[in-house]
Amino acid sequence: MLVAHNAVRARVHTPALQWSDKLSAFAQEWADSLIKRHEFAHRPNNPYGENIFEVEGGAATPEMVVSNWAEEEHNYDYPSNRCNGVCGHYTQIIWKTTEQVGCAMARGGNREIWVCNYNPPGNIAGRKPY
């Protein structure tokens, strides 16, 4: 997950992220909770940035998950700092002031939930990601 994140960040010349075991444990707790409750939603009142991913009937790899989020790059227009559709997963990955990431995955039946948390969070309204 860290290598995949940092490859996306390198494309826009933002500093590499560091792995956080604390954020990973936080993400694992939420992923486990979502599997148990059969839900797919962001953690309410999360003090960190968060990306979530779900797959049913198969398995994902870290590269697939990050690639899915990074594909939103096509929806983001840097000069106007606007999204045409969904782009918040991508902008969180590349957010320049984010320094740490921690991710986790939980599996239940034929379903996987992937969660990544980011510190400090990105996606601050009105600011460009880099």
C-alpha positions as a Python dict, from the first residue, in 0.01 Angstrom:
ca = {
    (1, 'M'): (0, 0, 0),
    (2, 'L'): (277, 244, 86),
    (3, 'V'): (465, 182, -239),
    (4, 'A'): (146, 222, -443),
    (5, 'H'): (56, 548, -266),
    (6, 'N'): (404, 691, -308),
    (7, 'A'): (411, 604, -679),
    (8, 'V'): (98, 816, -730),
    (9, 'R'): (244, 1099, -522),
    (10, 'A'): (570, 1090, -719),
    (11, 'R'): (381, 1170, -1040),
    (12, 'V'): (288, 1512, -896),
    (13, 'H'): (610, 1559, -696),
    (14, 'T'): (456, 1551, -349),
    (15, 'P'): (671, 1412, -65),
    (16, 'A'): (659, 1040, 5),
    (17, 'L'): (430, 920, 283),
    (18, 'Q'): (553, 725, 585),
    (19, 'W'): (371, 416, 713),
    (20, 'S'): (191, 451, 1046),
    (21, 'D'): (110, 142, 1254),
    (22, 'K'): (-126, 359, 1461),
    (23, 'L'): (-325, 460, 1152),
    (24, 'S'): (-320, 102, 1027),
    (25, 'A'): (-469, -24, 1356),
    (26, 'F'): (-732, 252, 1339),
    (27, 'A'): (-816, 147, 982),
    (28, 'Q'): (-832, -220, 1079),
    (29, 'E'): (-1083, -147, 1353),
    (30, 'W'): (-1311, 32, 1106),
    (31, 'A'): (-1273, -229, 830),
    (32, 'D'): (-1362, -506, 1078),
    (33, 'S'): (-1663, -307, 1198),
    (34, 'L'): (-1791, -255, 843),
    (35, 'I'): (-1761, -626, 765),
    (36, 'K'): (-1945, -725, 1084),
    (37, 'R'): (-2225, -474, 1021),
    (38, 'H'): (-2248, -544, 646),
    (39, 'E'): (-2200, -174, 576),
    (40, 'F'): (-1983, 42, 354),
    (41, 'A'): (-1943, 396, 486),
    (42, 'H'): (-1684, 642, 607),
    (43, 'R'): (-1613, 653, 980),
    (44, 'P'): (-1813, 937, 1136),
    (45, 'N'): (-1616, 1210, 1313),
    (46, 'N'): (-1288, 1071, 1183),
    (47, 'P'): (-993, 1290, 1285),
    (48, 'Y'): (-797, 1157, 985),
    (49, 'G'): (-842, 1156, 611),
    (50, 'E'): (-994, 831, 489),
    (51, 'N'): (-1030, 633, 168),
    (52, 'I'): (-1244, 319, 156),
    (53, 'F'): (-1281, 48, -106),
    (54, 'E'): (-1511, -253, -134),
    (55, 'V'): (-1500, -562, -353),
    (56, 'E'): (-1754, -844, -361),
    (57, 'G'): (-1702, -1186, -514),
    (58, 'G'): (-1327, -1152, -547),
    (59, 'A'): (-1010, -1026, -394),
    (60, 'A'): (-815, -707, -450),
    (61, 'T'): (-447, -626, -421),
    (62, 'P'): (-301, -310, -271),
    (63, 'E'): (-206, -195, -621),
    (64, 'M'): (-563, -247, -746),
    (65, 'V'): (-711, -52, -457),
    (66, 'V'): (-479, 248, -488),
    (67, 'S'): (-509, 240, -868),
    (68, 'N'): (-888, 256, -838),
    (69, 'W'): (-863, 568, -623),
    (70, 'A'): (-590, 720, -841),
    (71, 'E'): (-803, 684, -1156),
    (72, 'E'): (-1003, 977, -1023),
    (73, 'E'): (-713, 1194, -1141),
    (74, 'H'): (-901, 1223, -1471),
    (75, 'N'): (-1190, 1392, -1287),
    (76, 'Y'): (-971, 1657, -1124),
    (77, 'D'): (-878, 1987, -1290),
    (78, 'Y'): (-579, 2137, -1109),
    (79, 'P'): (-594, 2493, -1254),
    (80, 'S'): (-954, 2543, -1139),
    (81, 'N'): (-920, 2309, -837),
    (82, 'R'): (-1249, 2147, -938),
    (83, 'C'): (-1383, 1795, -967),
    (84, 'N'): (-1594, 1668, -1252),
    (85, 'G'): (-1743, 1373, -1066),
    (86, 'V'): (-1558, 1199, -784),
    (87, 'C'): (-1195, 1289, -714),
    (88, 'G'): (-1160, 1308, -335),
    (89, 'H'): (-987, 970, -304),
    (90, 'Y'): (-722, 1083, -553),
    (91, 'T'): (-672, 1426, -396),
    (92, 'Q'): (-632, 1268, -51),
    (93, 'I'): (-359, 1040, -184),
    (94, 'I'): (-163, 1331, -333),
    (95, 'W'): (-235, 1592, -61),
    (96, 'K'): (104, 1761, -12),
    (97, 'T'): (85, 1818, 364),
    (98, 'T'): (-25, 1462, 443),
    (99, 'E'): (273, 1281, 595),
    (100, 'Q'): (148, 940, 711),
    (101, 'V'): (-77, 662, 590),
    (102, 'G'): (-197, 342, 750),
    (103, 'C'): (-422, 90, 578),
    (104, 'A'): (-600, -235, 653),
    (105, 'M'): (-831, -490, 494),
    (106, 'A'): (-1105, -708, 639),
    (107, 'R'): (-1273, -1003, 469),
    (108, 'G'): (-1612, -1154, 542),
    (109, 'G'): (-1770, -1414, 318),
    (110, 'N'): (-1720, -1302, -40),
    (111, 'R'): (-1657, -938, 53),
    (112, 'E'): (-1347, -729, 126),
    (113, 'I'): (-1329, -381, 275),
    (114, 'W'): (-1009, -178, 245),
    (115, 'V'): (-955, 133, 458),
    (116, 'C'): (-669, 383, 454),
    (117, 'N'): (-631, 668, 700),
    (118, 'Y'): (-417, 977, 640),
    (119, 'N'): (-251, 1218, 883),
    (120, 'P'): (-279, 1508, 864),
    (121, 'P'): (-597, 1482, 658),
    (122, 'G'): (-629, 1646, 319),
    (123, 'N'): (-920, 1765, 109),
    (124, 'I'): (-948, 2102, 279),
    (125, 'A'): (-1213, 2308, 101),
    (126, 'G'): (-1074, 2584, -116),
    (127, 'R'): (-714, 2456, -107),
    (128, 'K'): (-525, 2284, -384),
    (129, 'P'): (-371, 1946, -300),
    (130, 'Y'): (-19, 2058, -398),
}
